[in-house]
PDB file of C-alpha atoms and ligand atoms in Angstrom:
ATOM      1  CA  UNK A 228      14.440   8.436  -3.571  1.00 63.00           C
ATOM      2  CA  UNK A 229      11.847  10.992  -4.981  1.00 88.00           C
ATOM      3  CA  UNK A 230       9.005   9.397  -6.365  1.00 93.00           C
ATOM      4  CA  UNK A 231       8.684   9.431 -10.550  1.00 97.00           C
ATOM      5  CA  UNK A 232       5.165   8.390 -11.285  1.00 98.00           C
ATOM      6  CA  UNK A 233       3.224   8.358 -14.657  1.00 98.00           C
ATOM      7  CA  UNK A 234       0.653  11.265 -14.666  1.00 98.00           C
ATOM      8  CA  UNK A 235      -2.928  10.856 -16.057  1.00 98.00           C
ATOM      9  CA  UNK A 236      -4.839  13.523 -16.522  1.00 98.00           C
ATOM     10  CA  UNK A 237      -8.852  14.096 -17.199  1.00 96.00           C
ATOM     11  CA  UNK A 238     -11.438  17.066 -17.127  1.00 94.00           C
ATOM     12  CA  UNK A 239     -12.916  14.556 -13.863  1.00 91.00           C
ATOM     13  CA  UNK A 240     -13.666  11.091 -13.435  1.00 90.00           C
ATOM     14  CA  UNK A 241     -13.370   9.608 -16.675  1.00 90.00           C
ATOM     15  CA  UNK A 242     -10.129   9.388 -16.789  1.00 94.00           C
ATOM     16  CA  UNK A 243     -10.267   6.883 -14.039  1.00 93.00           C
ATOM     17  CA  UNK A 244     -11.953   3.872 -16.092  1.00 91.00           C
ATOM     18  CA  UNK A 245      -8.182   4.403 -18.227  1.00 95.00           C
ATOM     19  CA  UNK A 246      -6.255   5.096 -15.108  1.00 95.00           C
ATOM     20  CA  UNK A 247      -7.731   1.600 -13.653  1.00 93.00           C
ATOM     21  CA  UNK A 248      -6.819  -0.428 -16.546  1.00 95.00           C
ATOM     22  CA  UNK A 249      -3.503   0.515 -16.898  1.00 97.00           C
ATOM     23  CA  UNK A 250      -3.006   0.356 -13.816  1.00 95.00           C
ATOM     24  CA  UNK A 251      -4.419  -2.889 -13.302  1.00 94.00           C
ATOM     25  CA  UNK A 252      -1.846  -4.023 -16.794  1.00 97.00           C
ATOM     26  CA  UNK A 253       1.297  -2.274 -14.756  1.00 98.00           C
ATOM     27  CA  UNK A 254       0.892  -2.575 -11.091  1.00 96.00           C
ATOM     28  CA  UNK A 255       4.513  -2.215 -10.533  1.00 97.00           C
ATOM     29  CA  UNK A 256       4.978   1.853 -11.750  1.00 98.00           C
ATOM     30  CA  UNK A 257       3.566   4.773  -9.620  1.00 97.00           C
ATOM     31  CA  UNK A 258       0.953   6.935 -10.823  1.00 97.00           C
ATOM     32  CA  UNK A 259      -0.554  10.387  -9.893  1.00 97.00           C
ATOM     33  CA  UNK A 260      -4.062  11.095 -11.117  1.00 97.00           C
ATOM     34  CA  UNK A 261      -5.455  14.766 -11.847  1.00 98.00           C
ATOM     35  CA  UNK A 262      -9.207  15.429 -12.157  1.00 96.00           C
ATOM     36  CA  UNK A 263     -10.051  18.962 -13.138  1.00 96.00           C
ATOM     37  CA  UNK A 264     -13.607  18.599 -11.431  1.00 93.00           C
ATOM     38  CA  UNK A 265     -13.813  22.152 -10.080  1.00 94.00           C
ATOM     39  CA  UNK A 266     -14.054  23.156 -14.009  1.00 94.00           C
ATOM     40  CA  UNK A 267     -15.175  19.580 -15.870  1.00 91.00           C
ATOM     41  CA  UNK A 268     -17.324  19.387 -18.176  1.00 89.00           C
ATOM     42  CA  UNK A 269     -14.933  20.148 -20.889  1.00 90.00           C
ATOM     43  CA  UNK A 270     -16.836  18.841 -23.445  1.00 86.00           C
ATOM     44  CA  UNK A 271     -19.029  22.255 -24.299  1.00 86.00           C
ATOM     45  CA  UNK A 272     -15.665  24.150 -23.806  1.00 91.00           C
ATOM     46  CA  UNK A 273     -14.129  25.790 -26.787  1.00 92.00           C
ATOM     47  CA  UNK A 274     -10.249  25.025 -28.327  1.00 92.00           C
ATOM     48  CA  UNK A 275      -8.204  27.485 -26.134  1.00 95.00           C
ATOM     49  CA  UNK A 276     -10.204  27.118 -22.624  1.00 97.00           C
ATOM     50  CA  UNK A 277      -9.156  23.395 -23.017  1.00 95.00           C
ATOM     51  CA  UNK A 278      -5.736  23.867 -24.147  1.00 97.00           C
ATOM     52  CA  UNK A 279      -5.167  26.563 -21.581  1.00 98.00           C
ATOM     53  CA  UNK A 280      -6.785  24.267 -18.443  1.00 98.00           C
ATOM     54  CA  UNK A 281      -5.248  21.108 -19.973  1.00 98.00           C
ATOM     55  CA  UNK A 282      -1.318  22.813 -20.185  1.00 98.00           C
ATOM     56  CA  UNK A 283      -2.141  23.621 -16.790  1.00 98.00           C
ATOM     57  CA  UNK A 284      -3.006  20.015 -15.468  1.00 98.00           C
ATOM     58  CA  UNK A 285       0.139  18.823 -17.659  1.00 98.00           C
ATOM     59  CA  UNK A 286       2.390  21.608 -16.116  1.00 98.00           C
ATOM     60  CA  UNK A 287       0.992  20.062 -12.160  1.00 98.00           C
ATOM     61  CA  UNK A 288       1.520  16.672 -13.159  1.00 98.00           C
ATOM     62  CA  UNK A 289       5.174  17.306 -14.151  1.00 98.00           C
ATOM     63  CA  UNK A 290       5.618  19.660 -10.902  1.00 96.00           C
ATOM     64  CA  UNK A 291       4.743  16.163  -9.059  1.00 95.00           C
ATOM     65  CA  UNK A 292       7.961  14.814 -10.824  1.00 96.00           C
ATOM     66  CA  UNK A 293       5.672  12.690 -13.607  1.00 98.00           C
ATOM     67  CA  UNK A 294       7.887  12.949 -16.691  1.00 98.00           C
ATOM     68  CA  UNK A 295       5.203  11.026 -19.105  1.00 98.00           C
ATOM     69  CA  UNK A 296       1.335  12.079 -18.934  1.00 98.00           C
ATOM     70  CA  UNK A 297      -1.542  10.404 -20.424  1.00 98.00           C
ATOM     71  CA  UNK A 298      -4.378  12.590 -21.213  1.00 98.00           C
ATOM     72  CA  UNK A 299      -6.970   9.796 -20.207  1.00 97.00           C
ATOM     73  CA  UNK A 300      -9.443  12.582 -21.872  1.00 94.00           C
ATOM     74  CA  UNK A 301     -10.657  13.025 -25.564  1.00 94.00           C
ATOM     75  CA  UNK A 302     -11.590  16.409 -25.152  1.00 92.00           C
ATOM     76  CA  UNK A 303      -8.107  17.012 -24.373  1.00 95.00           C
ATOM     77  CA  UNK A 304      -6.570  15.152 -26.802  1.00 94.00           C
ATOM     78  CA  UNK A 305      -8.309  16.256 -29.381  1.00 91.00           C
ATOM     79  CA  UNK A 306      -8.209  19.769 -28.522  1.00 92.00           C
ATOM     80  CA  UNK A 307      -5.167  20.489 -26.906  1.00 95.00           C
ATOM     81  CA  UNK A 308      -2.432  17.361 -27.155  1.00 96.00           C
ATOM     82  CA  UNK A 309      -0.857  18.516 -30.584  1.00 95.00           C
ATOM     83  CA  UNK A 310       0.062  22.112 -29.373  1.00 97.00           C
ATOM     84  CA  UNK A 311       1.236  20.667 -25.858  1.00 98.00           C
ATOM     85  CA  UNK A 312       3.395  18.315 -27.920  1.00 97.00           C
ATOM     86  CA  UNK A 313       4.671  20.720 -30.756  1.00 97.00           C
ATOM     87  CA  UNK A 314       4.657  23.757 -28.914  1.00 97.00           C
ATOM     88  CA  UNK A 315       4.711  23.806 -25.026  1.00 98.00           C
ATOM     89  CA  UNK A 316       6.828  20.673 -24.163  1.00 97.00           C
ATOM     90  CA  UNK A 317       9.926  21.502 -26.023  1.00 96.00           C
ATOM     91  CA  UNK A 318      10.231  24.874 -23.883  1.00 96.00           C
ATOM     92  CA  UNK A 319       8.965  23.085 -20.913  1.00 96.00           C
ATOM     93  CA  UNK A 320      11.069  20.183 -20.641  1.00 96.00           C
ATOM     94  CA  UNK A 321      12.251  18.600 -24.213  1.00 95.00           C
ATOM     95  CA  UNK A 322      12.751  14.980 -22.132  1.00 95.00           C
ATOM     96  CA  UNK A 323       9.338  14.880 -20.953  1.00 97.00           C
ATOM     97  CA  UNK A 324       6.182  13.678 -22.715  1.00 97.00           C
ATOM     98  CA  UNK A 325       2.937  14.001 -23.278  1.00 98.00           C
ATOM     99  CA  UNK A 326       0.267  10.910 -24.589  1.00 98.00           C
ATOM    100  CA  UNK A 327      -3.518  11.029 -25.868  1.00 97.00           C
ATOM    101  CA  UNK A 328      -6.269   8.473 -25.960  1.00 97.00           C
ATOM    102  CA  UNK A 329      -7.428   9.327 -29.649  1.00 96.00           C
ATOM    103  CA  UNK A 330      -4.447   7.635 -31.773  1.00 96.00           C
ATOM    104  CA  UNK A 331      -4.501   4.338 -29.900  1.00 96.00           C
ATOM    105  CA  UNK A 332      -8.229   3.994 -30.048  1.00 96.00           C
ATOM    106  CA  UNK A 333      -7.801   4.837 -33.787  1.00 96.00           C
ATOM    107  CA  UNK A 334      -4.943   1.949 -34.434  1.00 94.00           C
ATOM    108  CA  UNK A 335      -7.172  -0.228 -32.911  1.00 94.00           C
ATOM    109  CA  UNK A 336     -10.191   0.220 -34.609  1.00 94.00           C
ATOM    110  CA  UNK A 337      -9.314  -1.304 -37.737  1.00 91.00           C
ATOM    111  CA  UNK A 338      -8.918  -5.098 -36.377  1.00 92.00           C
ATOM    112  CA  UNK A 339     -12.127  -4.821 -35.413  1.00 94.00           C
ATOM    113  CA  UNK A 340     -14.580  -3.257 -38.154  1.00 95.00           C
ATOM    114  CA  UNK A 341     -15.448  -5.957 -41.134  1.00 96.00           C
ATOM    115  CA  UNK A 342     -18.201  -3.409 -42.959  1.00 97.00           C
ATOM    116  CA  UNK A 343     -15.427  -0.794 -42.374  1.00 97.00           C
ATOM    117  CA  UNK A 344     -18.276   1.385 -41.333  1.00 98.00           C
ATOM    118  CA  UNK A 345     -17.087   2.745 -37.713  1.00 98.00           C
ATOM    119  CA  UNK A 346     -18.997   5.104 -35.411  1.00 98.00           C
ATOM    120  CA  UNK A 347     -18.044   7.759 -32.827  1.00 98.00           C
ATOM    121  CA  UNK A 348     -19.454   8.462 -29.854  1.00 98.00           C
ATOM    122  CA  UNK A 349     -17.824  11.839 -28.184  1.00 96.00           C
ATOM    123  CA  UNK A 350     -18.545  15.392 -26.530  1.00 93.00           C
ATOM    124  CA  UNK A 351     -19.471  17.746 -28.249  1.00 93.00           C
ATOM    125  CA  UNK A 352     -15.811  19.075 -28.522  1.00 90.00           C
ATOM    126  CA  UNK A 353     -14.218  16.037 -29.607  1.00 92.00           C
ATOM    127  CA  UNK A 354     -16.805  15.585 -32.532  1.00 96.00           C
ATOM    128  CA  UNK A 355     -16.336  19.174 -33.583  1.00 94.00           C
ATOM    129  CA  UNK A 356     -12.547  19.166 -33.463  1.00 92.00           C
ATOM    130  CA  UNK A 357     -13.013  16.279 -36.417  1.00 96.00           C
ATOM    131  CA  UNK A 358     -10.214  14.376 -34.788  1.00 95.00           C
ATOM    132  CA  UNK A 359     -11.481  10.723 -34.630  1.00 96.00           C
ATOM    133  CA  UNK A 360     -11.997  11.340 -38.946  1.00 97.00           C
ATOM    134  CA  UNK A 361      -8.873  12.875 -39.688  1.00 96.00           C
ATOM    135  CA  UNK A 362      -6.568  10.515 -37.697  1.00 95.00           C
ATOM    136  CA  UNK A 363      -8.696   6.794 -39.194  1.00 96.00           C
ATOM    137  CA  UNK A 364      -7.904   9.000 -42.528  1.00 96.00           C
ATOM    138  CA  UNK A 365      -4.249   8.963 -41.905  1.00 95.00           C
ATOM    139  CA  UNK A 366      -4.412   5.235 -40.798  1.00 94.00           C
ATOM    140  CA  UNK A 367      -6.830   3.076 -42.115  1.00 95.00           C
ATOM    141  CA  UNK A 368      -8.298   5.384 -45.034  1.00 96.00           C
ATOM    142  CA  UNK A 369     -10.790   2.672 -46.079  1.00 96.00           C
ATOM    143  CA  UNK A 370     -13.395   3.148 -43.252  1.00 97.00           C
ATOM    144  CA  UNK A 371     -15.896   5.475 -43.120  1.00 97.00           C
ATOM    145  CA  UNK A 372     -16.613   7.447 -40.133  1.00 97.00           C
ATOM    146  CA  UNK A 373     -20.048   8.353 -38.551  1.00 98.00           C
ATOM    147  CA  UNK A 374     -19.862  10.916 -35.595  1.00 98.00           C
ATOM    148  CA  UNK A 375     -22.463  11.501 -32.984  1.00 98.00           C
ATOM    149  CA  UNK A 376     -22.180  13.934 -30.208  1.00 97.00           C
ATOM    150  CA  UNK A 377     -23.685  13.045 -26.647  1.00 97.00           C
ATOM    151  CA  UNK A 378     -23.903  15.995 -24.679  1.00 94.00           C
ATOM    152  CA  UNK A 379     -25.945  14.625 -21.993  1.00 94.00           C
ATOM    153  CA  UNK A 380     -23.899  11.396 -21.526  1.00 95.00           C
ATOM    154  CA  UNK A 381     -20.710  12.973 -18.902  1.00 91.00           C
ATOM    155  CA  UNK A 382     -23.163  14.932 -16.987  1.00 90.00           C
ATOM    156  CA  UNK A 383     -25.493  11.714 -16.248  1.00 92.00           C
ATOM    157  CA  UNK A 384     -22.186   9.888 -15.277  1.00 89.00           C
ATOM    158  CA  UNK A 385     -20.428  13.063 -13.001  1.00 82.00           C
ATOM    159  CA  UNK A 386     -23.840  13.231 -11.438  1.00 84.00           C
ATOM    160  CA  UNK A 387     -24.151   9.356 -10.620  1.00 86.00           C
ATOM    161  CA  UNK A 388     -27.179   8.706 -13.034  1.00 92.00           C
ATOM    162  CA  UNK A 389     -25.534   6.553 -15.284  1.00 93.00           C
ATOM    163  CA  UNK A 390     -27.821   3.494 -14.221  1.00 93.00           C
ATOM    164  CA  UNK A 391     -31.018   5.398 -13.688  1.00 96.00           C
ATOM    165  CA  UNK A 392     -34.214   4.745 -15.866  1.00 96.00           C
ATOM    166  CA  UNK A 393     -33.705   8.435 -16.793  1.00 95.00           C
ATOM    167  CA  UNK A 394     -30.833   7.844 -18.287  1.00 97.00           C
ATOM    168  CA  UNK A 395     -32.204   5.355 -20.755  1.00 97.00           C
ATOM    169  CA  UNK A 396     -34.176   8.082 -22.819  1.00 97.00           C
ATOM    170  CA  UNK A 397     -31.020  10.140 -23.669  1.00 97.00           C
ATOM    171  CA  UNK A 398     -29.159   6.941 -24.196  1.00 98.00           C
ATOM    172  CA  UNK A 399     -31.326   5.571 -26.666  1.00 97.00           C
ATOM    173  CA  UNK A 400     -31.737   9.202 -28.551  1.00 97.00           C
ATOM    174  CA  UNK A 401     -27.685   9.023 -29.273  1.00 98.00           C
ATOM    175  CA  UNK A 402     -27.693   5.381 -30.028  1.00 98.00           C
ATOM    176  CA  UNK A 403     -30.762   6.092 -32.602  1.00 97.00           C
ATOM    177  CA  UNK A 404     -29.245   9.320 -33.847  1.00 98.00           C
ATOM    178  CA  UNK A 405     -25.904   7.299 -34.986  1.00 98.00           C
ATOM    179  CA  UNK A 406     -27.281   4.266 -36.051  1.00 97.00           C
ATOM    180  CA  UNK A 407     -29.375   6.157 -38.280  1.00 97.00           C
ATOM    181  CA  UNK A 408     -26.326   7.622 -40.183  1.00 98.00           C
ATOM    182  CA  UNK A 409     -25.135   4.433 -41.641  1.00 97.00           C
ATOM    183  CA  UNK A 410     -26.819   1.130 -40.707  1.00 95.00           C
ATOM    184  CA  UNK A 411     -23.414  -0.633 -41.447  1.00 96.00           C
ATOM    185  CA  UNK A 412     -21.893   0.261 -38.470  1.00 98.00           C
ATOM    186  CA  UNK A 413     -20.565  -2.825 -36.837  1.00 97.00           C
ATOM    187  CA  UNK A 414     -17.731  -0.616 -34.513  1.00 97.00           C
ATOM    188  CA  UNK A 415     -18.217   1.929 -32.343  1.00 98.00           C
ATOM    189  CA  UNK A 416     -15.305   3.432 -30.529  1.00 97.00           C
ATOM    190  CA  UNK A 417     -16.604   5.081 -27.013  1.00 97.00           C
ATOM    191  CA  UNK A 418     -14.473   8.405 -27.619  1.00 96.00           C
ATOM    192  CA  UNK A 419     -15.095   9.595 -24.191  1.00 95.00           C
ATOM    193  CA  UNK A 420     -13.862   8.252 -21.110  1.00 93.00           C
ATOM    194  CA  UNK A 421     -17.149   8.798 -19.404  1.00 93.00           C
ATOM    195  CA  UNK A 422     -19.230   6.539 -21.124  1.00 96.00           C
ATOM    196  CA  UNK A 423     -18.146   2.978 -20.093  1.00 94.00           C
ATOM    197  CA  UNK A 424     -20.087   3.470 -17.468  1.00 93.00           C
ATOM    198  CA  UNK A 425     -23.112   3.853 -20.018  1.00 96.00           C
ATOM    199  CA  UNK A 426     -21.923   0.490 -21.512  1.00 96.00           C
ATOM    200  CA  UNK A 427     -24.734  -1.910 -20.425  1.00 96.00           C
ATOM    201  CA  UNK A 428     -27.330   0.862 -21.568  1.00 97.00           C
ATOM    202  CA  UNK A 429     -26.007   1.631 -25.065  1.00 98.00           C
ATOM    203  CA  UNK A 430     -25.895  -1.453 -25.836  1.00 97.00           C
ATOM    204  CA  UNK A 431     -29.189  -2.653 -24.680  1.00 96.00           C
ATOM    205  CA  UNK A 432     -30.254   0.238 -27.642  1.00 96.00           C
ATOM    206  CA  UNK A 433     -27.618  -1.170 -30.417  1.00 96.00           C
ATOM    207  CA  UNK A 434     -28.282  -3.802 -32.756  1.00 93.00           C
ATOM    208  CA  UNK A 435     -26.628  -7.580 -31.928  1.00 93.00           C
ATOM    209  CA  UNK A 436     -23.324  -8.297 -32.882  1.00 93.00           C
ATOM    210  CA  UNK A 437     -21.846  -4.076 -32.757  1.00 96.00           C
ATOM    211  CA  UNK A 438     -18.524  -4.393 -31.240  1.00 96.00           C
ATOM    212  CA  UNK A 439     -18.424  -1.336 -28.596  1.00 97.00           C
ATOM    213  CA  UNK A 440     -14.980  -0.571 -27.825  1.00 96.00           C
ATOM    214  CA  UNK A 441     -13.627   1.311 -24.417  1.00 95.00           C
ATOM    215  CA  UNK A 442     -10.861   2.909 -24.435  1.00 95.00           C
ATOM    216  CA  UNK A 443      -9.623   1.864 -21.087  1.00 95.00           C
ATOM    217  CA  UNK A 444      -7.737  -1.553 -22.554  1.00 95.00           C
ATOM    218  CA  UNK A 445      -6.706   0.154 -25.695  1.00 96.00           C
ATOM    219  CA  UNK A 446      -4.831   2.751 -23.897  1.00 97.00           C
ATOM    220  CA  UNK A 447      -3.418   0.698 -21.096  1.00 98.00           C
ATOM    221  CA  UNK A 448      -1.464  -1.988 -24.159  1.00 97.00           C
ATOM    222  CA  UNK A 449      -0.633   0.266 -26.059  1.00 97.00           C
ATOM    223  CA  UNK A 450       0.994   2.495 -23.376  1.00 98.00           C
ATOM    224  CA  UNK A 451       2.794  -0.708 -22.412  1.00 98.00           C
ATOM    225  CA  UNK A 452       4.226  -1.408 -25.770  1.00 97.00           C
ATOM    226  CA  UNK A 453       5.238   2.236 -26.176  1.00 98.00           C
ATOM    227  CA  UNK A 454       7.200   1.751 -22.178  1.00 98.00           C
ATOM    228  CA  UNK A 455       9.073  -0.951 -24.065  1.00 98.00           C
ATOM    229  CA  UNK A 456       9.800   0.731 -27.037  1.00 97.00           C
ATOM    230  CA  UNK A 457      11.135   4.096 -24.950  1.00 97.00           C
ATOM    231  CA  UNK A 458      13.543   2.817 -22.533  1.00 96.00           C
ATOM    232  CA  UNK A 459      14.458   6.838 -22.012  1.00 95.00           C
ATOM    233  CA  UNK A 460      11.399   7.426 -20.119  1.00 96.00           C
ATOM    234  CA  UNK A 461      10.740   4.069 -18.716  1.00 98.00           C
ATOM    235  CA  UNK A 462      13.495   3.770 -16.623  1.00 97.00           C
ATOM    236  CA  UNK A 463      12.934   6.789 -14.721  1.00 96.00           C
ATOM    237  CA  UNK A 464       9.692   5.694 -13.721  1.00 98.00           C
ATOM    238  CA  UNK A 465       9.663   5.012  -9.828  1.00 98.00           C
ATOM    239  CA  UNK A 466       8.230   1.506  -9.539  1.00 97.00           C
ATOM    240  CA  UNK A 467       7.013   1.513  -5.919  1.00 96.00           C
ATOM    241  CA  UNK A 468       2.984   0.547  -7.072  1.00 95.00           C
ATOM    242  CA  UNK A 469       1.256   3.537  -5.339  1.00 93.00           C
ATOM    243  CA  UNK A 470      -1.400   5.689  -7.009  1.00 93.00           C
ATOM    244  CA  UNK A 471      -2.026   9.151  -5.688  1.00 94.00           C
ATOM    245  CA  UNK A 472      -5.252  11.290  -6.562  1.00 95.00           C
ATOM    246  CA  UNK A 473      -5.563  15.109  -6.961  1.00 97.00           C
ATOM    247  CA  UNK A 474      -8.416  16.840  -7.692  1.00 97.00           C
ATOM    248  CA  UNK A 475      -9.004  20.628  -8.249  1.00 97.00           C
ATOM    249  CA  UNK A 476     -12.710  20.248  -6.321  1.00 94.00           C
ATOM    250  CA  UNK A 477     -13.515  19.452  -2.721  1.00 92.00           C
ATOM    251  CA  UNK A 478     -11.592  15.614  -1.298  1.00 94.00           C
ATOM    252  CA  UNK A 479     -14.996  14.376  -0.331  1.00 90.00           C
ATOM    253  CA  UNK A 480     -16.931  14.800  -3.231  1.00 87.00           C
ATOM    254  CA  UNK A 481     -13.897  13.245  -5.224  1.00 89.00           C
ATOM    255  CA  UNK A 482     -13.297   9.868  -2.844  1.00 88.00           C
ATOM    256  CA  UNK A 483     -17.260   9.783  -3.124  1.00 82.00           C
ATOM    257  CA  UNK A 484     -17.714  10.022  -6.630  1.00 79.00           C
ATOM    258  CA  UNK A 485     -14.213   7.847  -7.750  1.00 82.00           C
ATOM    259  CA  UNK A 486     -14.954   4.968  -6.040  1.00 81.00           C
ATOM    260  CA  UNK A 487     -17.461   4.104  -8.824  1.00 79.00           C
ATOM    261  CA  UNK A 488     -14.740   4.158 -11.232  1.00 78.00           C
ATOM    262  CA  UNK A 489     -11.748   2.967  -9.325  1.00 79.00           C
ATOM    263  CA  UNK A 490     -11.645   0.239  -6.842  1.00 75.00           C
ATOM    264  CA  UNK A 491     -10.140   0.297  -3.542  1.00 71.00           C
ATOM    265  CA  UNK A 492      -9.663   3.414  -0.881  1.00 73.00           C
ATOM    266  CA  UNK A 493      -8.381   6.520  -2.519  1.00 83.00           C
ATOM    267  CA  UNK A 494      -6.192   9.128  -0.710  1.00 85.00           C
ATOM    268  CA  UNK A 495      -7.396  12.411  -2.218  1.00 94.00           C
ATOM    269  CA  UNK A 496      -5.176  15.478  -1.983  1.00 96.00           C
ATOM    270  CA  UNK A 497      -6.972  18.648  -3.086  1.00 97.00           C
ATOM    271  CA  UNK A 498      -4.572  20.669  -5.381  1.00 97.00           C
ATOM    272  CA  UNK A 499      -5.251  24.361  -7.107  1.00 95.00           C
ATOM    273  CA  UNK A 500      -4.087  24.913 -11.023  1.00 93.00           C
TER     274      UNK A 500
HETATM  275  N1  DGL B  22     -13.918  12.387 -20.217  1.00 85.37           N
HETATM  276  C1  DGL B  22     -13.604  13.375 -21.146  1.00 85.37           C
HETATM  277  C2  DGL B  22     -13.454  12.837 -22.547  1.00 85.37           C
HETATM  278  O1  DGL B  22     -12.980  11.776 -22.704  1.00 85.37           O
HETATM  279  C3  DGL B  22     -14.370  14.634 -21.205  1.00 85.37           C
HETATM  280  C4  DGL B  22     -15.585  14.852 -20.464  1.00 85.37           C
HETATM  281  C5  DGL B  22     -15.866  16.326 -20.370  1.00 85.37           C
HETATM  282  O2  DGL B  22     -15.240  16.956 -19.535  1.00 85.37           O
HETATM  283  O3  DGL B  22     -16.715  16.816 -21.136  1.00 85.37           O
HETATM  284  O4  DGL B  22     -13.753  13.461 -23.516  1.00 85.37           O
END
């Protein structure tokens, strides 16, 4: 039997602090993992670059027979999941689907926030595409929503810096820059999937008692409650518990580079888009 895995899909690395979680939540599925690293960051990139290298990635993942694909990347789903979903999937393949990071972080935010006074951190993409304020609009319409773009933070993490002392100034510059916006802020959603790695540094620079919230765990309970509520697609899923690992750059640099984020030796295919 051909092997039906769930597809997640990010710009480069990122995606694999969410591919690791849900993964470590459902060991039992197969999964195929796509990092775009020949052309990450995606964060500086505008609306149709990202749409047009994300339908890509979504079209590969479904050529590897993955009928569901996370976009385990905010750039993405902020820039490009809507039109994939409205537009692209119904000629495509009307069965298949395609999932985002940005509405489960968003459902989740409000069990968290008391002041209702949440912050962002994001690229510079996902703060501009106003996606974080317009969904926590739709949602939970009582909090207020402070935004603060990090442009440095994916290149210290793709580039293995995430611990250095450098690190710390540009760290503590973001941190500052948001907390200054509202000093009610007792939330802050990590809206890339890059910057748990920052985790122990941000919060060294936040005031006690701010809930900082990863994605990774969001993502990987709510996809599971969404697998129970769509028995359509979850019982084509192959469960054979193998993940696979594709990346658009060199193998090397990839198995180098992942095993930061994901434990465990990684077979890395190298695939063109
Ligand atoms: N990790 C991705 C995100 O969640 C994007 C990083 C990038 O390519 O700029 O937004």
């Amino acid at each position: 039997m051909s092997m039906v895995p769930i597809g997640v899909f990010d710009s480069g690395y990122g995606g694999l602090t969410v591919l690791s979680k849900i993964a470590g939540l459902m060991p039992q599925y197969d999964y195929v993992y796509l990092g775009d690293n020949a052309r990450a960051p995606y964060g500086t990139r505008s609306f149709d670059v990202v749409y047009e290298y994300t339908l890509q990635s979504v079209k590969k993942l479904f050529s590897m027979g993955a009928p569901l694909v996370i976009l385990a990347c905010n750039t993405a789903s902020a820039k490009a999941l809507r039109t994939i979903q409205q537009v692209d999937l119904p000629q495509i393949n009307p069965a298949n689907r395609v999932l985002g990071v940005i509405r489960p972080s968003v459902e989740a935010v409000g069990n968290f926030s008391k002041t209702r006074k949440v912050g962002v951190f994001g690229t510079t993409g996902t703060v501009q595409s106003q996606s974080y304020p317009l969904e926590l609009a739709k949602i939970s319409p009582d909090i207020e929503v402070f935004q603060q773009d990090c442009p440095m933070w994916v290149p210290l993490v793709e580039y293995g810096e995430y611990a250095s002392d450098g690190a710390d100034y540009f760290v503590e510059q973001s941190v500052r820059a948001l907390m200054s916006k509202c000093a009610d802020i007792d939330t802050i959603i990590l809206g890339c999937t890059h910057y748990p790695l920052l985790m122990p540094k941000i919060r060294r620079f936040l005031p006690q008692g701010v809930n900082l919230l990863a994605q990774g765990d969001i993502v990987a309970s709510s996809l599971k409650s969404y697998l129970l509520r769509h028995s359509d697609i979850e019982s084509r899923l192959t469960k054979g518990g193998t993940v696979r690992f594709l990346t658009t750059e060199s193998v090397d640099k990839f198995s180098g580079a992942a095993r930061i984020f994901f434990d465990g030796d990684l077979a890395v295919e190298h695939v063109d888009l």
